[in-house]
XYZ file of C-alpha atoms in Angstrom:
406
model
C 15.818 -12.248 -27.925
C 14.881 -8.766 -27.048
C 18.386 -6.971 -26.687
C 16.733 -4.642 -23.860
C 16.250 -7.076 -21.431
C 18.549 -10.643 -20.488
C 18.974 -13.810 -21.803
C 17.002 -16.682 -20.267
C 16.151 -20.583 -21.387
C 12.367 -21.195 -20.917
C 13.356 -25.100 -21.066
C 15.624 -25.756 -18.466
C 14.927 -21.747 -16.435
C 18.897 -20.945 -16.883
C 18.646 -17.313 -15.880
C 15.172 -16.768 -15.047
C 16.248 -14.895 -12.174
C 19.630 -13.558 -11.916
C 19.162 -12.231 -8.799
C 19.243 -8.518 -7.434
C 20.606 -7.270 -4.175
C 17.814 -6.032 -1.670
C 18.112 -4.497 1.601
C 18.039 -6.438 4.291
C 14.184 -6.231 5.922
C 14.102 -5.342 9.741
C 13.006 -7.544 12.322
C 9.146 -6.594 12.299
C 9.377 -6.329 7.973
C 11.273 -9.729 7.727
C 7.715 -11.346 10.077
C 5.209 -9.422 8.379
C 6.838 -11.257 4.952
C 7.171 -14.484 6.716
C 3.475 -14.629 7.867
C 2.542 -13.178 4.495
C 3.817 -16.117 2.701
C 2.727 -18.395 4.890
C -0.842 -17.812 4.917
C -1.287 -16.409 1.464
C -0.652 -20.317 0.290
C -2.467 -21.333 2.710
C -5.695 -18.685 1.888
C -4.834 -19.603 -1.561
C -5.837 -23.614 -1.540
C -8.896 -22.252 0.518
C -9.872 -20.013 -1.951
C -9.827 -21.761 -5.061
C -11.757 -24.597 -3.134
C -14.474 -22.245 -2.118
C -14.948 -19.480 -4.260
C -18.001 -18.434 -2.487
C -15.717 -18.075 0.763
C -17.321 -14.938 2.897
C -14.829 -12.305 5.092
C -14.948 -13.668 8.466
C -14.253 -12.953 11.595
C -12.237 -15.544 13.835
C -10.380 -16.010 17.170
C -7.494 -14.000 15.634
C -9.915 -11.300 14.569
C -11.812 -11.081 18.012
C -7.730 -10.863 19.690
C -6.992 -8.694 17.707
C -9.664 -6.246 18.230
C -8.755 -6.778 22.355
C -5.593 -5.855 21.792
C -5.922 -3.022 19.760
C -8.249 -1.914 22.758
C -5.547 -2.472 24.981
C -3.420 -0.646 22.807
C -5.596 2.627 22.902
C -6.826 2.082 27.264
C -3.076 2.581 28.145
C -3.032 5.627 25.787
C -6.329 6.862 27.765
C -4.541 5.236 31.197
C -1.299 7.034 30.971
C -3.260 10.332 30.545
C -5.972 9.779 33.223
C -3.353 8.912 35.721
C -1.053 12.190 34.694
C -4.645 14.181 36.144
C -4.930 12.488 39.012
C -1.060 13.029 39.866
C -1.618 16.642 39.220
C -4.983 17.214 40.784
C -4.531 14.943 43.843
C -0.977 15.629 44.228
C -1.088 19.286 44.164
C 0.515 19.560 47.505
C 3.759 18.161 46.810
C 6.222 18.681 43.797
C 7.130 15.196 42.508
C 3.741 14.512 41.876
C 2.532 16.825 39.620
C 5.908 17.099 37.323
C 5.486 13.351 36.470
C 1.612 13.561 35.699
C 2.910 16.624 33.600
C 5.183 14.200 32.384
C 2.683 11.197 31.762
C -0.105 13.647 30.410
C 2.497 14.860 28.070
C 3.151 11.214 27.047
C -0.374 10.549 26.126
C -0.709 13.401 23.985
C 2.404 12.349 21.998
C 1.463 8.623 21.983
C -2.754 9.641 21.234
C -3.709 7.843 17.775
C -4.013 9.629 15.333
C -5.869 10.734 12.090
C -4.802 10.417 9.008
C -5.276 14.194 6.702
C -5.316 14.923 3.012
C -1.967 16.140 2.099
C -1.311 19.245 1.222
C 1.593 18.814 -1.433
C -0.279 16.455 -3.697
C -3.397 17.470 -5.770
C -6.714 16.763 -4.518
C -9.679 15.958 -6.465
C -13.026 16.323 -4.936
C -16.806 15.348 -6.941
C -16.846 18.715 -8.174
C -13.320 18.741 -9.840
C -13.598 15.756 -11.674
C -16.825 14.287 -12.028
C -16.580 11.733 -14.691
C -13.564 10.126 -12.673
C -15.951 10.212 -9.274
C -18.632 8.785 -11.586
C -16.593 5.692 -12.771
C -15.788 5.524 -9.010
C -18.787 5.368 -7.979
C -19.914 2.662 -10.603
C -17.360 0.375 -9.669
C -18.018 0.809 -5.838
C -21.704 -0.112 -5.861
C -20.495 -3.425 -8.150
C -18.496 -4.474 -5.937
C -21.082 -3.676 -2.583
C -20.127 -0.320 -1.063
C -20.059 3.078 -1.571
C -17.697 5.536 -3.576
C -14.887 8.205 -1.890
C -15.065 11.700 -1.017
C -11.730 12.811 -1.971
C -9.083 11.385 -4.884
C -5.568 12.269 -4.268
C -2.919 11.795 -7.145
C 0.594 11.419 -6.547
C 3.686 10.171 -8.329
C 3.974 6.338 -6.841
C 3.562 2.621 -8.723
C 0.640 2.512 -6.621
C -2.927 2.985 -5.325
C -4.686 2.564 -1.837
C -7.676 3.545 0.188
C -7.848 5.366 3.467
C -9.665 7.067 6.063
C -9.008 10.608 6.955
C -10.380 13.149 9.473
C -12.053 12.806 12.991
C -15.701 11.624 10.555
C -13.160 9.499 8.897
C -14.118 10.363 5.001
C -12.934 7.829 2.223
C -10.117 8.695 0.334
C -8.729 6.823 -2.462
C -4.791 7.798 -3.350
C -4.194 7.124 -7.111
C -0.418 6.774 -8.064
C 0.149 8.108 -11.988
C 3.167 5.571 -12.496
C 0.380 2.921 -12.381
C -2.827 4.275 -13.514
C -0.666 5.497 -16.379
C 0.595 2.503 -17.600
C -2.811 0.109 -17.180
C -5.366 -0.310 -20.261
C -8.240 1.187 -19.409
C -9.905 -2.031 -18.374
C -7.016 -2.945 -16.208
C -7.809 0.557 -14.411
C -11.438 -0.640 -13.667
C -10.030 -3.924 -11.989
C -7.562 -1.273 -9.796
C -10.257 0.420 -8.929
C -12.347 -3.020 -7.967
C -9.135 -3.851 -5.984
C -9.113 -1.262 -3.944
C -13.039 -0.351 -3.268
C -12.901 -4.093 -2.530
C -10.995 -3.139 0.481
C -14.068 -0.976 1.920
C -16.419 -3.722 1.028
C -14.789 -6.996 2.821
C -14.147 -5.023 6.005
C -10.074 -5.352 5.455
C -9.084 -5.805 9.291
C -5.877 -3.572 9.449
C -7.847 -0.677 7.771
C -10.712 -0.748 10.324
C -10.711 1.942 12.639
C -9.935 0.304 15.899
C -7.203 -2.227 14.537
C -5.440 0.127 11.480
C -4.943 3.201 14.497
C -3.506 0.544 17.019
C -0.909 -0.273 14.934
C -0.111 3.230 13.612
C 0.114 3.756 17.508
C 2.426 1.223 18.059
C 4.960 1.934 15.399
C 4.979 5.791 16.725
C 5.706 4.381 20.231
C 8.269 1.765 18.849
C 9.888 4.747 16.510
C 9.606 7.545 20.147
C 11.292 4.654 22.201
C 13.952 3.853 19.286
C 17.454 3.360 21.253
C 19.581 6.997 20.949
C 22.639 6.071 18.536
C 26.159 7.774 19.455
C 24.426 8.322 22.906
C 25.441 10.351 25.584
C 25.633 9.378 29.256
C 22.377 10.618 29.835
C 20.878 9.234 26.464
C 22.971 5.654 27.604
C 20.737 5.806 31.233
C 17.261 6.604 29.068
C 17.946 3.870 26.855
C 18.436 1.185 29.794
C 15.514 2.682 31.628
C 13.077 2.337 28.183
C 14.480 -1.354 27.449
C 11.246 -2.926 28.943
C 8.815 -0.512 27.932
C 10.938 -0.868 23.981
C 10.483 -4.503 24.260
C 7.065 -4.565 25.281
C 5.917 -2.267 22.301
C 7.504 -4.345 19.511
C 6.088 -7.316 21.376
C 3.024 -6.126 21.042
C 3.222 -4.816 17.517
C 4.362 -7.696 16.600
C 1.625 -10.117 18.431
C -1.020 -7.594 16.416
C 1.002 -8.171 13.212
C 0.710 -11.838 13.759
C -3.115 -11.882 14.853
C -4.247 -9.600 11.633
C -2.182 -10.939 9.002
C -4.528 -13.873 7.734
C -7.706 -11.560 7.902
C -5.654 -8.870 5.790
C -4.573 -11.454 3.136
C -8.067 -13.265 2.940
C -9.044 -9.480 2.164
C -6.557 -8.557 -0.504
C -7.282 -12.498 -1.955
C -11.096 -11.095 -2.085
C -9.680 -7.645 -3.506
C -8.577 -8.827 -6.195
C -11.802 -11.555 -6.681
C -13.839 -7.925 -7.061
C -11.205 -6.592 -9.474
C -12.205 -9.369 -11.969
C -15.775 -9.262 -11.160
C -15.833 -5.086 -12.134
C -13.144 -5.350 -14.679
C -13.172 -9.115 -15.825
C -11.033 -11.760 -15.175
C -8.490 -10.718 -18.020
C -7.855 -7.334 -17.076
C -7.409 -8.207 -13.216
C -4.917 -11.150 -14.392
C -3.155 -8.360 -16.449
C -3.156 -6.011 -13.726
C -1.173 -8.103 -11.459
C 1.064 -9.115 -14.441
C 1.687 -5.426 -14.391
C 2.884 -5.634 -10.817
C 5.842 -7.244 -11.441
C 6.833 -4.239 -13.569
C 6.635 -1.988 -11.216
C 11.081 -1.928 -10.198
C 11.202 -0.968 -13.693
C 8.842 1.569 -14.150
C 10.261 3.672 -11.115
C 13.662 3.293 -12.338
C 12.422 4.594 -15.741
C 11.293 7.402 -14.011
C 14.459 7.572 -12.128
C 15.920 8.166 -15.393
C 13.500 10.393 -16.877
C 14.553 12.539 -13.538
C 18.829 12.067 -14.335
C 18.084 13.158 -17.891
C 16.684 16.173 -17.047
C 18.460 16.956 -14.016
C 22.042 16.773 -16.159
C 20.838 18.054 -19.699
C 21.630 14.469 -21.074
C 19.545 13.881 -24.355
C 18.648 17.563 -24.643
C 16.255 18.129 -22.347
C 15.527 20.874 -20.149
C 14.235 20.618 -16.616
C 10.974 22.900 -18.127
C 9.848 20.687 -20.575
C 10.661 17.549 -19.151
C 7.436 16.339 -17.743
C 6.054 16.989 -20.942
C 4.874 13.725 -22.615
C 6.382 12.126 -19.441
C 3.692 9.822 -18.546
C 2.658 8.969 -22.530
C 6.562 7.740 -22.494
C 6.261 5.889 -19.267
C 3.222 3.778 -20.946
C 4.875 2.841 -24.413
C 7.902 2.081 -22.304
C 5.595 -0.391 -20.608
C 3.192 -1.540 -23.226
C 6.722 -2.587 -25.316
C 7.368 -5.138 -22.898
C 7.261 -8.438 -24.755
C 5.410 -11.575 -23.532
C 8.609 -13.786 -23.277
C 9.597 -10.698 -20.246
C 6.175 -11.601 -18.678
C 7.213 -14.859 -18.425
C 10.421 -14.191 -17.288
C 8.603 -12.217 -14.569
C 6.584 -14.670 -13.675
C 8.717 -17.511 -12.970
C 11.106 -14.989 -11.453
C 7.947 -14.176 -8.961
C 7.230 -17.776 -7.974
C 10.531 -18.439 -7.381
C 11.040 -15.286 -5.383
C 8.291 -14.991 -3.662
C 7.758 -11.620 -5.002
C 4.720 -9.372 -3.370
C 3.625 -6.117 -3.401
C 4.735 -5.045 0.044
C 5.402 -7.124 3.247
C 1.512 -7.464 4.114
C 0.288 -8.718 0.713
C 0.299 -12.447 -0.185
C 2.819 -13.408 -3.126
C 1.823 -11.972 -5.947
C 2.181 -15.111 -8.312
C -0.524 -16.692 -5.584
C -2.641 -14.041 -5.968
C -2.205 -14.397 -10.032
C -3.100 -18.390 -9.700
C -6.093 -17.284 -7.425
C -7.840 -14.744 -10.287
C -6.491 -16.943 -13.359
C -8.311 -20.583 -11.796
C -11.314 -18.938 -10.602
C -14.544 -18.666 -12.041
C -13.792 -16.638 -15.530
C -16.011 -13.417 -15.158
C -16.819 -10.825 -17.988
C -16.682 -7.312 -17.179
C -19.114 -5.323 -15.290
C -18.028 -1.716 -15.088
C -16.239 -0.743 -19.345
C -14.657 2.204 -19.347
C -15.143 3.281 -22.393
C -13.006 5.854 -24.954
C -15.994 8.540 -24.318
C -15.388 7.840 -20.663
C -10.895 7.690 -21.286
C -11.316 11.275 -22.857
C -13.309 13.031 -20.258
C -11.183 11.079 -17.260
C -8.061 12.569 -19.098
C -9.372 16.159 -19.530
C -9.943 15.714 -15.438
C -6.599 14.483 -14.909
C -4.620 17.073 -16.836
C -3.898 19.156 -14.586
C -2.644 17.009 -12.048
C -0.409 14.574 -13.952
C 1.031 17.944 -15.456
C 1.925 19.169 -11.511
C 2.775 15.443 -10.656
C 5.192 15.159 -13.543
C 7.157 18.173 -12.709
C 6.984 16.776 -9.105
C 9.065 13.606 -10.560
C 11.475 15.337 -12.688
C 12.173 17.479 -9.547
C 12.622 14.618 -6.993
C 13.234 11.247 -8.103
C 16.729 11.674 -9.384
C 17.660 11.476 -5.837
């Protein structure tokens, strides 16, 4: 047994997962993991049976494009009908104030578009053109087209987005991953998430994705006052049905796009093994399940410094901070995989609430049709990606040692 991590009986599974308190999910989390489990074992018999499966559209698609419609008309309603109280009911004084009131409304409630941050450090073609390179080589293997912008921040993660009114590709690249995947592993990440772009992922589309970022602002603007006041008690009666109908409707949307977004992240991860191979995208989501423990490494990385424990200083701390985070991980031994594994199945365990369960997702890659690499990424290629990055996992690193102790 490895003393740094618990006993467990690979014959009869005594301890294979002792079990770790989580917080309890709200009611709109709690559905969106419901309906993620559901269908991702459903998808998942469908997709091994028919590897050639295409992204379609369906009924639920086509609804779910109505709604979201729907969703952005009452935006456009609310304000067109604030005018024509104020225009055409110059004459008295109740009239305008509330289309005041309802323009106002609209304004608040208008979708909106996502920007590049402006505490993170953003890479454009210029700044780091080997890295936008290897982008762009995985992106045409898997059928689309690269980013415009790279932004690097401190999370277990990576994701695509749209940003700005033209609505530019952006690709956000979290260090506590990319750091602690081979580099063939990083291909298949990038295959994942360029995959997204190419299958036409439902709840990042333009129309759908901004309806729901709508509806949680109206469900979050309409959120009940707590400790309220008499007046705050009256606005919370008066906003019960409008409340209701907004998490009705988020939810209805959740419901409607949630086997579309998990046949997409099921097809994600079919174009991280086609780019990277089949190995490295069966790795990658191996890696997944490490992800608790790499942010509470970094958690302690931050308490070290932060109290002076071990010697170090809060200057030199994020030095060799991310080459520490990926021995940390690359000492894991096999027997913890499996651990992991079983652990996951049993669980349930995914990503986030919208992904399907990662151990289905694992089977999915594993069974399918075994694929060599298309994209290497090779040490000439490591080097120059590294000399890119420097900068920014230095800034990123202090950024950690700074925050995550909290």
């Amino acid at each position: 047994m490895d003393p740094r991590f618990g006993a467990w009986c690979a014959e009869c599974g005594w301890n294979v997962d002792p079990g770790t308190a989580e917080p309890e999910p709200g009611r709109i989390d709690a559905l969106r993991r419901r309906l993620a489990r559901r269908h991702g074992q459903q998808l998942l018999a469908e997709m091994t049976k028919d590897e050639a499966a295409p992204p379609r559209r369906d009924a639920s698609s086509v609804l779910a494009h109505t709604l979201a419609l729907a969703v952005h008309g009452s935006t456009v309603a609310l304000a067109v009908g604030g005018a024509l109280l104020v225009v055409l009911g110059w004459s008295t004084v109740s009239q305008p104030v509330i289309g005041v009131v309802l323009i106002l409304l609209a304004i608040a409630l208008r979708p909106r578009f996502a920007s590049l941050p402006d505490n993170a450090p953003v890479l454009h073609k210029t700044d780091a053109p080997r890295l936008f390179a290897l982008v762009d080589e995985v992106a045409a293997a898997v059928g689309t087209t690269g980013v415009h912008a790279v932004v690097i921040g401190p999370e277990s993660n990576a994701s695509v987005g749209l940003v700005g009114v033209r609505q530019r590709r952006v690709l956000y690249l979290g260090l506590a991953l990319w750091e602690v995947l081979t580099p063939q592993q990083r291909v298949a990440l990038l295959g994942h998430e360029l995959g997204h772009y190419a299958h036409g992922d439902l709840r990042h589309a333009k129309i759908v994705g901004s309806a729901l970022r709508s509806l949680a602002l109206w469900c979050y603007v309409l959120a009940p006052a707590q400790s309220p006041t008499f007046l705050e008690r009256l606005a919370n009666v008066l906003l019960l049905l409008p409340r209701a109908l907004a998490h009705g409707v988020l939810m209805l949307l959740d419901r409607l796009t949630m086997q579309a977004s998990q046949r997409a992240e099921y097809l994600a991860d079919r174009a991280a093994a086609r780019v990277g191979s089949t190995e490295a995208a069966t790795e990658l989501l191996d890696r997944l399940l490490l992800l608790d423990s790499v942010d509470m490494e970094l958690r302690r990385e931050s308490v070290l410094a932060q109290t002076g424990i071990g010697g170090r200083s809060r200057s030199d701390a994020g030095q060799g901070l991310w080459e520490r985070l990926a021995d940390h991980v690359g000492s894991v031994p096999e027997r913890e995989y499996e651990r992991l594994r079983r652990a996951s199945t049993a669980r349930g365990h995914s990503v986030d609430a919208t992904h399907p369960p990662t151990h289905a997702r694992r089977q999915c890659v594993s069974e399918g049709k075994h694929r060599p690499a298309l994209v290497r990424f090779d040490d000439n290629a490591l080097t120059e990606v590294a000399a890119e990055l420097a900068a920014p996992r230095k800034r990123v690193a202090h950024q950690v040692i700074r925050d995550y102790a909290g």
